[in-house]
Amino acid sequence: MTSYETIGEGESGCVRKAPCCRTFEPFGGPVEKAGSIPAFYRKLSIGIICFWLCLSPIMAIFAPQLQGETSLEFDAPSGHQSDRAQTAMNEHWAATEASSIIVMVITAHNGVLIGPYSSTTKGPVQVFIEDMTHRVNATSYVDELTMSFADYYSLSAVHSSLAGQLISEKRTATVMTFTLLTPGSTSDGSPYVSFVDYLRDTIDDLSEGNFSQNYDAAITGQKVLQIDARKGTIKDASKADMIVIPIAFAILACFLKSWRLMLLPLITIGVCIGTGFAAAYPIACAMKVQSTTPQLMMSATLALNIDYNLFLLMRFRENHDLGFGLFENLHLMITHTALETVLGSGSLVSLAFFAMAIIPCEALVSTGICCGITIAIVVAVNITLTPSILAIFGTFFAVPAELPKCISARFAKAEEPATLQLGEGIQDDEATGMKEQKAQSKSFWFRVGKQIQRAPAVVVVVIVFLFAFLYIRFPDLETSLDPFTFVPRNADSAKTWRTMAANGFPPGAFQQYYYVITSNSDDLRFNETEGFAVMLNLSSEVAYNTMINDNTGGFPYRYVVGPTSVPVYFSPDNLTEIFGKPTAEGWLPPFGCCTEDDGCAACPVATDDVTVWTGDEYDFETCWFEMPASRDPSCKLDDSTVLPAIMQQAILLQYSQGTLSPLMVVAAQVVALYSYKQLAVDGSAAYFRVLTPFEPTGKPASTWMDEMADLMDSQVERFPQVSVYLAGGNTIPYDFGKIVDAHMYIMLAILVCVVFVIVALLFRSVAIPIIMAFTIVYSTGSAFGMAYYFFQTTAFSWIYPYLDNDFKDEGVAWSVPPMAISITVALAIDYDIFMLTRIAELRKTYTNEAAILKGLYCVGSTICGAGVIMSVAFGGLLFSHVVSLNQFSVILVTSVLLDTFLLSTIFVPACAFLLGDKFWWPMAGKAGVEDEWHFESNARHCGTPLAEDRLALNADTPVYGTGN
C-alpha cells in the first residue's frame, strides 16, 4: 500500500494528500525505499538479459540463411487433382514430369536482323550460340542435370522446319533451350542455382565487344523465375527497410521524446528479427517456405515491436513522471501494459497466423508457422527483455534525456498531456490540476469523445454504412494464379519472358501442360483398337472443345501433341527438311523405307524442287501405311522408329476421310514418332503435351483450367474405365487457389469465434466480443474491398501502371487473402484491446462516460501513433517490385488506418456510450463516481486507478463543462 500525508485542506473542505512513504509490496516482501529493486528480481533480470545474449551466436549463424532456403516451387497438395496427375506421370514418365526448361533469348536492336545458318560465313549470333554450346558441353552440368539443348542454328543443319520455331518471324529474336531432366530445388547452393549463375556469367563474358552493341542475351524459364523471385525479394526488402525503419523510429521518437528510451526499441528490434529468422530457419529446411515470407516476417516484426515499445515505454515514462519508484513503476507497467495489452494482443496476432494451418496448403502452413513463431518471439522479448533492461539500467533511462527541442517542438501535439518532463515526481498544487484541466480540454481526442457522447447512435449508424461501397465488394475479389505476382517486375527473367512473348514465340511452349489418361481396366489398353479410339475421342475433346481451339481456322491439334495427334508444324516449302537431305538413292522416308520390290512403285524421287512432289504422283496408302516385309538396309531403321499399326491406321483413316492432305500425313507421322514415347509400354497410360496459345500462367489459363475441370468430370462419367488428369503448367497453383477459396471463409469464421471467446474471457462481457467480431468483419471486408478496386479495376492504374498491362483485372495472388486475413483479424482487435483495457482501468474510479472520455484523452494519440507506425511498416511494401507484396500492403494499410482512426477510437467508444453499463455486463463491477474533470495526484496522466490518491480540487476551481 501507499501511505499519504495530509498537506492541507481546501476552502471546500476537501482534503489534499500527497504520497510520503511508500511500502510497496506487490510480490514478495515490502520495499521501504521507492525505486529499489529486490536482489532476487535483479538476478532474474540479469538472467533474462544473459539468456537473450546467449542466443546471439545462433542468430548470427542461422538468421541470414533463411532467405536462401525459401522457394516458389511447391509440391502438389496431397489428394488433389495435380497430385494424382503427378503420381500418374511419375509412374510412367518420371523424367518428363521432373523436367524443366531454361530459355536463352537473344534479341536484336538498332534495326539489325539475326542472320541465317551458314556452315562457312557465320554471323555474330551463330558464333555466340556455338560458343555457348561449347562452353556448356565442357562443364559437368550436362551430366549432373541430364541436360540437352537446342537452337536455331544446330537444328537448321538437320530440320529447318523445326529450327523455324526457334526464331521469330521478323528474325529479330531467337531462343536456345536447355532441357534439364534431373529434379532439384532452387535453394542456395543447388546445382540449378549454380548453373543459372554460370549461364549468366557466360552470357556476360560472351557479350563483350561488338555483340552487345547490336544484341541482348538473357535467360528465363520457370526455375530461373523462382530463383530471381527469391533474390529479388531480398533486394526489395533491403531497400524498403532502409526507408521504412528510419521513418518508423522517427515517429516513435516524437512520442517518447527521449533518445535514451529510443535505445530500447533499437535493441529489441535486432533481437526480435535475429531470433525470429533463426527460429524460422529449421522450418524452412523441413518445409517449403515462400520467398516472400521473410519480408512479411520483417514487416510484422518491425510494426509490432515498435508498437509494443510505444505502449510499454509511454507507460513507463508516464509512471515515472507521476513519481513512482522504479520497482513500483515496472510492476505497474508489467501488470497493466505488458501482461494485458502486449501479451493479449500479441497472443491473438500469433494465434491468427497459426490459424493459416487450417488451410491444407504447405506454402500457407509454413508461412503461418514462421510468422506465428516470430510474433510470439516479439511478445516474449517485449515482456521480458524490455522490463529487465529497465530494471538493471533504470537510473540511466530515467535521467532527463530529451530530444533536441527543434525536433520535439515540431512534433508536439496540443492534445498530449502537458507535463512529461522526466524527473523526481510532481508538485502537488492547484496549478497542476488547472494545467491538467486545460490540457484535457484542448485535447483533440477528448473533444472527439465529447462529440461522440452527444449522439452515439448516429455515429454507430454512420460508420456502419460509411464504407459499405468497400466491404460489399469483398465477395467479388478474385484470386490470381499467376506466379509472376511473386517475381519482382524488374527481374531480368521476368523482362526476358515478356520479351520472348512479344516476339511471337508460343507462350505455352516453354511451360507445358500434360493431359494424362490412365486405364482403370486390364481389358482397356491404348495401344489396341478400342483403347486407341477412346484416347482419340478424349484428346479430340481437349483440342476442339476448349479454349485451345482458338477458332482461327488452324488445326487445334497442333496445340495438343500426343499419340493420336497430327499437328501441322511444317509447311510444304520445308518438306524437304522433314526427311533430311535427299541422297542419290532417293528419299529416305523416316518410317519404313520402301522400294519398288515392296510394291511401292511411286516412291518420291530425290529432287530439290519439292513443289513437284504433290502426292498425286505415288500411292500414299502403299508407301506410307502398308508395312513392307523387307526394307532397304540403307535406311538403318530399327523397330523403335516404326509407328504401331494402330497409329498408322488412325492417320490413314483421317487421310481417307479428307481430314488430312498428303503433306499433312507426312507431318503427322513425323510428330507421331516423337509422340509415341508418350504412350506407356504396356498401353495402360498416355499423356498429351498441351501447348497453350495463350499465356500459360495468366487469367486465360485459369479460365481454361476451369473448362478442363468440367470437361474431365464429364469424360470420367462417360468413360468410367479411364481416369484423366491435368499436370504441369500452372496446375499446382490452380489447386492451391481452389483450396484457398474453399477454406478462406472457414478460417475467418474460426478466427472470429476464437477471438470472441478470448475477448469474452478477458473482459468478462457479452457485448464487447460481439462488437469486436463486427469490427473484424468490417475492417477485413473493407480492406479486401479496397484491394478489389485496386487490383481488379483500372481505378488505381495511375499508381501501378502494370495494372493496365501485365496484371489487368487479375485480382490478388492466391496466397495473399489467407495471410492478410490473419493479420487484419489480429489488428482489428489490437487497438480495441488497448483502448478498452485503459477504459476498464479508469472505470474503477470514474463514471462510464468519464472513463471513456479520459480513455480517449489518455491513449487516443498513442493509438494513432501506433497505427501510423504500423502503416509505415507495412506501407513500405507498397513500393516493392513484387506485385503480391503490393497487394498485401494495400490490404493491411487500409485495415490499419480504419482500425486506428475509425473503429478503435470512434466506433468502439460510441458503442460504449450507447450501451452504458450494459457494455460491460455481466461481470464488470460498478463504475466509479468521479467525472472527467477530477484528477488523481498519482495518476495525472490517465493511469493508475487508486482512488485514495485523488488530487482534491478547491471548490473555487472552475470546472470545464459546468456552470461553476
PDB file of C-alpha atoms in Angstrom, residues 703-902:
ATOM      1  CA  THR A 703     -10.325 -19.955 -67.268  1.00  0.00           C
ATOM      2  CA  TRP A 704      -9.084 -22.807 -69.459  1.00  0.00           C
ATOM      3  CA  MET A 705      -8.288 -24.963 -66.412  1.00  0.00           C
ATOM      4  CA  ASP A 706     -11.852 -24.356 -65.183  1.00  0.00           C
ATOM      5  CA  GLU A 707     -13.043 -25.621 -68.579  1.00  0.00           C
ATOM      6  CA  MET A 708     -10.747 -28.612 -68.336  1.00  0.00           C
ATOM      7  CA  ALA A 709     -12.005 -29.455 -64.839  1.00  0.00           C
ATOM      8  CA  ASP A 710     -15.607 -29.572 -66.113  1.00  0.00           C
ATOM      9  CA  LEU A 711     -14.589 -31.468 -69.241  1.00  0.00           C
ATOM     10  CA  MET A 712     -12.603 -34.100 -67.322  1.00  0.00           C
ATOM     11  CA  ASP A 713     -15.520 -34.645 -64.933  1.00  0.00           C
ATOM     12  CA  SER A 714     -17.827 -35.313 -67.868  1.00  0.00           C
ATOM     13  CA  GLN A 715     -15.261 -37.588 -69.548  1.00  0.00           C
ATOM     14  CA  VAL A 716     -14.942 -39.750 -66.453  1.00  0.00           C
ATOM     15  CA  GLU A 717     -18.732 -40.056 -66.297  1.00  0.00           C
ATOM     16  CA  ARG A 718     -18.919 -41.165 -69.939  1.00  0.00           C
ATOM     17  CA  PHE A 719     -15.839 -43.399 -69.796  1.00  0.00           C
ATOM     18  CA  PRO A 720     -15.703 -44.862 -66.270  1.00  0.00           C
ATOM     19  CA  GLN A 721     -12.942 -47.248 -67.354  1.00  0.00           C
ATOM     20  CA  VAL A 722     -10.439 -44.363 -67.582  1.00  0.00           C
ATOM     21  CA  SER A 723      -9.104 -41.603 -65.334  1.00  0.00           C
ATOM     22  CA  VAL A 724      -7.994 -38.251 -66.704  1.00  0.00           C
ATOM     23  CA  TYR A 725      -5.753 -35.622 -65.116  1.00  0.00           C
ATOM     24  CA  LEU A 726      -4.053 -32.347 -65.911  1.00  0.00           C
ATOM     25  CA  ALA A 727      -0.437 -31.935 -64.800  1.00  0.00           C
ATOM     26  CA  GLY A 728       2.395 -29.469 -65.353  1.00  0.00           C
ATOM     27  CA  GLY A 729       1.904 -25.847 -66.310  1.00  0.00           C
ATOM     28  CA  ASN A 730       0.157 -23.897 -63.589  1.00  0.00           C
ATOM     29  CA  THR A 731      -1.877 -26.784 -62.181  1.00  0.00           C
ATOM     30  CA  ILE A 732      -0.367 -26.731 -58.684  1.00  0.00           C
ATOM     31  CA  PRO A 733      -1.160 -23.028 -58.058  1.00  0.00           C
ATOM     32  CA  TYR A 734      -4.596 -23.742 -59.540  1.00  0.00           C
ATOM     33  CA  ASP A 735      -5.249 -26.352 -56.868  1.00  0.00           C
ATOM     34  CA  PHE A 736      -3.826 -24.005 -54.231  1.00  0.00           C
ATOM     35  CA  GLY A 737      -6.279 -21.335 -55.351  1.00  0.00           C
ATOM     36  CA  LYS A 738      -9.203 -23.734 -55.116  1.00  0.00           C
ATOM     37  CA  ILE A 739      -8.105 -24.789 -51.643  1.00  0.00           C
ATOM     38  CA  VAL A 740      -7.860 -21.166 -50.521  1.00  0.00           C
ATOM     39  CA  ASP A 741     -11.301 -20.344 -51.938  1.00  0.00           C
ATOM     40  CA  ALA A 742     -12.800 -23.334 -50.135  1.00  0.00           C
ATOM     41  CA  HIS A 743     -11.177 -22.666 -46.755  1.00  0.00           C
ATOM     42  CA  MET A 744     -10.740 -18.893 -46.517  1.00  0.00           C
ATOM     43  CA  TYR A 745     -14.187 -18.105 -45.126  1.00  0.00           C
ATOM     44  CA  ILE A 746     -13.977 -21.104 -42.807  1.00  0.00           C
ATOM     45  CA  MET A 747     -10.680 -19.753 -41.491  1.00  0.00           C
ATOM     46  CA  LEU A 748     -12.200 -16.295 -40.993  1.00  0.00           C
ATOM     47  CA  ALA A 749     -15.206 -17.748 -39.144  1.00  0.00           C
ATOM     48  CA  ILE A 750     -12.987 -19.846 -36.850  1.00  0.00           C
ATOM     49  CA  LEU A 751     -10.779 -16.848 -36.076  1.00  0.00           C
ATOM     50  CA  VAL A 752     -13.782 -14.684 -35.256  1.00  0.00           C
ATOM     51  CA  CYS A 753     -15.149 -17.385 -32.945  1.00  0.00           C
ATOM     52  CA  VAL A 754     -11.799 -17.853 -31.189  1.00  0.00           C
ATOM     53  CA  VAL A 755     -11.379 -14.104 -30.758  1.00  0.00           C
ATOM     54  CA  PHE A 756     -14.945 -13.915 -29.423  1.00  0.00           C
ATOM     55  CA  VAL A 757     -14.175 -16.475 -26.725  1.00  0.00           C
ATOM     56  CA  ILE A 758     -10.815 -14.948 -25.750  1.00  0.00           C
ATOM     57  CA  VAL A 759     -12.172 -11.405 -25.559  1.00  0.00           C
ATOM     58  CA  ALA A 760     -15.212 -12.593 -23.615  1.00  0.00           C
ATOM     59  CA  LEU A 761     -12.929 -14.216 -21.053  1.00  0.00           C
ATOM     60  CA  LEU A 762     -10.600 -11.210 -20.964  1.00  0.00           C
ATOM     61  CA  PHE A 763     -13.298  -8.593 -20.336  1.00  0.00           C
ATOM     62  CA  ARG A 764     -15.968 -10.930 -18.912  1.00  0.00           C
ATOM     63  CA  SER A 765     -18.517  -9.183 -21.098  1.00  0.00           C
ATOM     64  CA  VAL A 766     -21.039 -10.252 -23.735  1.00  0.00           C
ATOM     65  CA  ALA A 767     -21.298  -7.029 -25.701  1.00  0.00           C
ATOM     66  CA  ILE A 768     -17.571  -6.398 -26.144  1.00  0.00           C
ATOM     67  CA  PRO A 769     -16.760  -9.617 -28.072  1.00  0.00           C
ATOM     68  CA  ILE A 770     -19.827  -9.103 -30.278  1.00  0.00           C
ATOM     69  CA  ILE A 771     -18.693  -5.581 -31.126  1.00  0.00           C
ATOM     70  CA  MET A 772     -15.144  -6.779 -31.754  1.00  0.00           C
ATOM     71  CA  ALA A 773     -16.435  -9.534 -34.034  1.00  0.00           C
ATOM     72  CA  PHE A 774     -18.216  -6.843 -36.023  1.00  0.00           C
ATOM     73  CA  THR A 775     -15.082  -4.694 -36.248  1.00  0.00           C
ATOM     74  CA  ILE A 776     -13.151  -7.718 -37.542  1.00  0.00           C
ATOM     75  CA  VAL A 777     -15.640  -8.371 -40.331  1.00  0.00           C
ATOM     76  CA  TYR A 778     -15.980  -4.653 -41.099  1.00  0.00           C
ATOM     77  CA  SER A 779     -12.241  -3.986 -41.226  1.00  0.00           C
ATOM     78  CA  THR A 780     -11.392  -7.162 -43.149  1.00  0.00           C
ATOM     79  CA  GLY A 781     -14.220  -6.723 -45.638  1.00  0.00           C
ATOM     80  CA  SER A 782     -13.373  -3.074 -46.286  1.00  0.00           C
ATOM     81  CA  ALA A 783      -9.671  -3.818 -46.722  1.00  0.00           C
ATOM     82  CA  PHE A 784     -10.382  -6.568 -49.251  1.00  0.00           C
ATOM     83  CA  GLY A 785     -12.895  -4.304 -50.963  1.00  0.00           C
ATOM     84  CA  MET A 786     -10.129  -1.739 -51.399  1.00  0.00           C
ATOM     85  CA  ALA A 787      -7.993  -4.479 -52.931  1.00  0.00           C
ATOM     86  CA  TYR A 788     -10.837  -5.153 -55.379  1.00  0.00           C
ATOM     87  CA  TYR A 789     -10.807  -1.555 -56.604  1.00  0.00           C
ATOM     88  CA  PHE A 790      -7.013  -1.504 -56.705  1.00  0.00           C
ATOM     89  CA  PHE A 791      -6.253  -4.767 -58.498  1.00  0.00           C
ATOM     90  CA  GLN A 792      -9.448  -5.805 -60.255  1.00  0.00           C
ATOM     91  CA  THR A 793     -10.279  -2.479 -61.841  1.00  0.00           C
ATOM     92  CA  THR A 794      -8.190   0.238 -63.502  1.00  0.00           C
ATOM     93  CA  ALA A 795      -9.171   2.900 -60.948  1.00  0.00           C
ATOM     94  CA  PHE A 796      -5.658   2.958 -59.468  1.00  0.00           C
ATOM     95  CA  SER A 797      -3.598   2.238 -62.559  1.00  0.00           C
ATOM     96  CA  TRP A 798      -2.136   5.725 -62.183  1.00  0.00           C
ATOM     97  CA  ILE A 799      -0.372   4.387 -59.089  1.00  0.00           C
ATOM     98  CA  TYR A 800       0.538   0.994 -60.546  1.00  0.00           C
ATOM     99  CA  PRO A 801       0.774   1.259 -64.360  1.00  0.00           C
ATOM    100  CA  TYR A 802       1.226  -2.512 -64.627  1.00  0.00           C
ATOM    101  CA  LEU A 803      -2.496  -2.849 -63.809  1.00  0.00           C
ATOM    102  CA  ASP A 804      -3.209  -1.706 -67.368  1.00  0.00           C
ATOM    103  CA  ASN A 805      -0.926  -4.311 -68.920  1.00  0.00           C
ATOM    104  CA  ASP A 806       0.529  -7.485 -67.461  1.00  0.00           C
ATOM    105  CA  PHE A 807      -1.792  -7.862 -64.452  1.00  0.00           C
ATOM    106  CA  LYS A 808      -5.002  -6.289 -65.695  1.00  0.00           C
ATOM    107  CA  ASP A 809      -8.157  -7.395 -63.830  1.00  0.00           C
ATOM    108  CA  GLU A 810      -6.412 -10.418 -62.321  1.00  0.00           C
ATOM    109  CA  GLY A 811      -7.311  -9.842 -58.677  1.00  0.00           C
ATOM    110  CA  VAL A 812      -4.872 -10.713 -55.891  1.00  0.00           C
ATOM    111  CA  ALA A 813      -2.374 -13.563 -55.656  1.00  0.00           C
ATOM    112  CA  TRP A 814      -3.859 -16.778 -54.260  1.00  0.00           C
ATOM    113  CA  SER A 815      -1.723 -16.702 -51.093  1.00  0.00           C
ATOM    114  CA  VAL A 816      -2.488 -13.077 -50.189  1.00  0.00           C
ATOM    115  CA  PRO A 817      -6.063 -13.441 -48.781  1.00  0.00           C
ATOM    116  CA  PRO A 818      -5.321 -16.024 -46.059  1.00  0.00           C
ATOM    117  CA  MET A 819      -2.131 -14.250 -44.980  1.00  0.00           C
ATOM    118  CA  ALA A 820      -3.835 -10.858 -44.953  1.00  0.00           C
ATOM    119  CA  ILE A 821      -6.861 -12.195 -43.069  1.00  0.00           C
ATOM    120  CA  SER A 822      -4.571 -13.472 -40.329  1.00  0.00           C
ATOM    121  CA  ILE A 823      -3.152 -10.013 -39.739  1.00  0.00           C
ATOM    122  CA  THR A 824      -6.306  -7.944 -40.308  1.00  0.00           C
ATOM    123  CA  VAL A 825      -8.195 -10.043 -37.784  1.00  0.00           C
ATOM    124  CA  ALA A 826      -5.463  -9.539 -35.213  1.00  0.00           C
ATOM    125  CA  LEU A 827      -5.065  -5.821 -35.928  1.00  0.00           C
ATOM    126  CA  ALA A 828      -8.811  -5.279 -35.817  1.00  0.00           C
ATOM    127  CA  ILE A 829      -8.779  -6.103 -32.104  1.00  0.00           C
ATOM    128  CA  ASP A 830      -5.247  -4.970 -31.216  1.00  0.00           C
ATOM    129  CA  TYR A 831      -6.053  -1.296 -30.643  1.00  0.00           C
ATOM    130  CA  ASP A 832      -9.543  -2.143 -29.390  1.00  0.00           C
ATOM    131  CA  ILE A 833      -7.955  -4.101 -26.554  1.00  0.00           C
ATOM    132  CA  PHE A 834      -5.517  -1.279 -25.816  1.00  0.00           C
ATOM    133  CA  MET A 835      -8.358   1.236 -25.657  1.00  0.00           C
ATOM    134  CA  LEU A 836     -10.753  -0.928 -23.647  1.00  0.00           C
ATOM    135  CA  THR A 837      -8.191  -2.116 -21.089  1.00  0.00           C
ATOM    136  CA  ARG A 838      -7.411   1.525 -20.287  1.00  0.00           C
ATOM    137  CA  ILE A 839     -11.097   2.444 -20.105  1.00  0.00           C
ATOM    138  CA  ALA A 840     -11.748  -0.553 -17.848  1.00  0.00           C
ATOM    139  CA  GLU A 841      -8.840   0.548 -15.666  1.00  0.00           C
ATOM    140  CA  LEU A 842     -10.196   4.096 -15.389  1.00  0.00           C
ATOM    141  CA  ARG A 843     -13.733   2.883 -14.849  1.00  0.00           C
ATOM    142  CA  LYS A 844     -12.790   1.745 -11.348  1.00  0.00           C
ATOM    143  CA  THR A 845     -12.527   5.425 -10.405  1.00  0.00           C
ATOM    144  CA  TYR A 846     -14.615   7.307 -12.954  1.00  0.00           C
ATOM    145  CA  THR A 847     -18.133   7.006 -14.293  1.00  0.00           C
ATOM    146  CA  ASN A 848     -18.694   5.147 -17.576  1.00  0.00           C
ATOM    147  CA  GLU A 849     -18.827   8.365 -19.589  1.00  0.00           C
ATOM    148  CA  ALA A 850     -15.863   9.901 -17.812  1.00  0.00           C
ATOM    149  CA  ALA A 851     -13.769   6.724 -18.204  1.00  0.00           C
ATOM    150  CA  ILE A 852     -14.458   6.680 -21.955  1.00  0.00           C
ATOM    151  CA  LEU A 853     -13.573  10.354 -22.346  1.00  0.00           C
ATOM    152  CA  LYS A 854     -10.426  10.055 -20.280  1.00  0.00           C
ATOM    153  CA  GLY A 855      -9.512   6.834 -22.096  1.00  0.00           C
ATOM    154  CA  LEU A 856      -9.663   8.697 -25.395  1.00  0.00           C
ATOM    155  CA  TYR A 857      -7.637  11.533 -23.879  1.00  0.00           C
ATOM    156  CA  CYS A 858      -5.056   9.140 -22.472  1.00  0.00           C
ATOM    157  CA  VAL A 859      -4.450   6.700 -25.318  1.00  0.00           C
ATOM    158  CA  GLY A 860      -6.084   8.261 -28.384  1.00  0.00           C
ATOM    159  CA  SER A 861      -2.882   9.868 -29.613  1.00  0.00           C
ATOM    160  CA  THR A 862      -0.861   6.760 -28.673  1.00  0.00           C
ATOM    161  CA  ILE A 863      -3.154   4.548 -30.747  1.00  0.00           C
ATOM    162  CA  CYS A 864      -2.851   6.990 -33.644  1.00  0.00           C
ATOM    163  CA  GLY A 865       0.920   6.929 -33.363  1.00  0.00           C
ATOM    164  CA  ALA A 866       0.960   3.136 -33.206  1.00  0.00           C
ATOM    165  CA  GLY A 867      -1.352   2.956 -36.217  1.00  0.00           C
ATOM    166  CA  VAL A 868       0.801   5.336 -38.223  1.00  0.00           C
ATOM    167  CA  ILE A 869       3.918   3.340 -37.326  1.00  0.00           C
ATOM    168  CA  MET A 870       2.258   0.107 -38.399  1.00  0.00           C
ATOM    169  CA  SER A 871       1.003   1.722 -41.617  1.00  0.00           C
ATOM    170  CA  VAL A 872       4.521   2.886 -42.388  1.00  0.00           C
ATOM    171  CA  ALA A 873       5.945  -0.569 -41.657  1.00  0.00           C
ATOM    172  CA  PHE A 874       3.508  -2.353 -43.950  1.00  0.00           C
ATOM    173  CA  GLY A 875       3.318   0.596 -46.329  1.00  0.00           C
ATOM    174  CA  GLY A 876       6.913   0.031 -47.334  1.00  0.00           C
ATOM    175  CA  LEU A 877       5.654  -2.974 -49.301  1.00  0.00           C
ATOM    176  CA  LEU A 878       3.645  -0.588 -51.494  1.00  0.00           C
ATOM    177  CA  PHE A 879       6.902   0.338 -53.208  1.00  0.00           C
ATOM    178  CA  SER A 880       8.056  -3.240 -53.726  1.00  0.00           C
ATOM    179  CA  HIS A 881       8.508  -4.592 -57.250  1.00  0.00           C
ATOM    180  CA  VAL A 882       6.739  -7.784 -56.144  1.00  0.00           C
ATOM    181  CA  VAL A 883       3.063  -7.491 -57.065  1.00  0.00           C
ATOM    182  CA  SER A 884       1.826  -9.836 -54.316  1.00  0.00           C
ATOM    183  CA  LEU A 885       3.551  -7.656 -51.704  1.00  0.00           C
ATOM    184  CA  ASN A 886       1.869  -4.561 -53.185  1.00  0.00           C
ATOM    185  CA  GLN A 887      -1.470  -6.343 -52.809  1.00  0.00           C
ATOM    186  CA  PHE A 888      -0.691  -7.447 -49.279  1.00  0.00           C
ATOM    187  CA  SER A 889       0.329  -3.901 -48.344  1.00  0.00           C
ATOM    188  CA  VAL A 890      -2.828  -2.273 -49.723  1.00  0.00           C
ATOM    189  CA  ILE A 891      -4.998  -4.623 -47.660  1.00  0.00           C
ATOM    190  CA  LEU A 892      -3.041  -4.167 -44.429  1.00  0.00           C
ATOM    191  CA  VAL A 893      -2.606  -0.391 -44.665  1.00  0.00           C
ATOM    192  CA  THR A 894      -6.329   0.032 -45.326  1.00  0.00           C
ATOM    193  CA  SER A 895      -7.168  -2.211 -42.386  1.00  0.00           C
ATOM    194  CA  VAL A 896      -4.753  -0.453 -40.011  1.00  0.00           C
ATOM    195  CA  LEU A 897      -5.964   3.036 -40.915  1.00  0.00           C
ATOM    196  CA  LEU A 898      -9.602   2.010 -40.497  1.00  0.00           C
ATOM    197  CA  ASP A 899      -8.898   0.427 -37.121  1.00  0.00           C
ATOM    198  CA  THR A 900      -6.808   3.355 -35.948  1.00  0.00           C
ATOM    199  CA  PHE A 901      -8.857   6.380 -36.963  1.00  0.00           C
ATOM    200  CA  LEU A 902     -12.377   4.980 -37.169  1.00  0.00           C
TER     201      LEU A 902
END
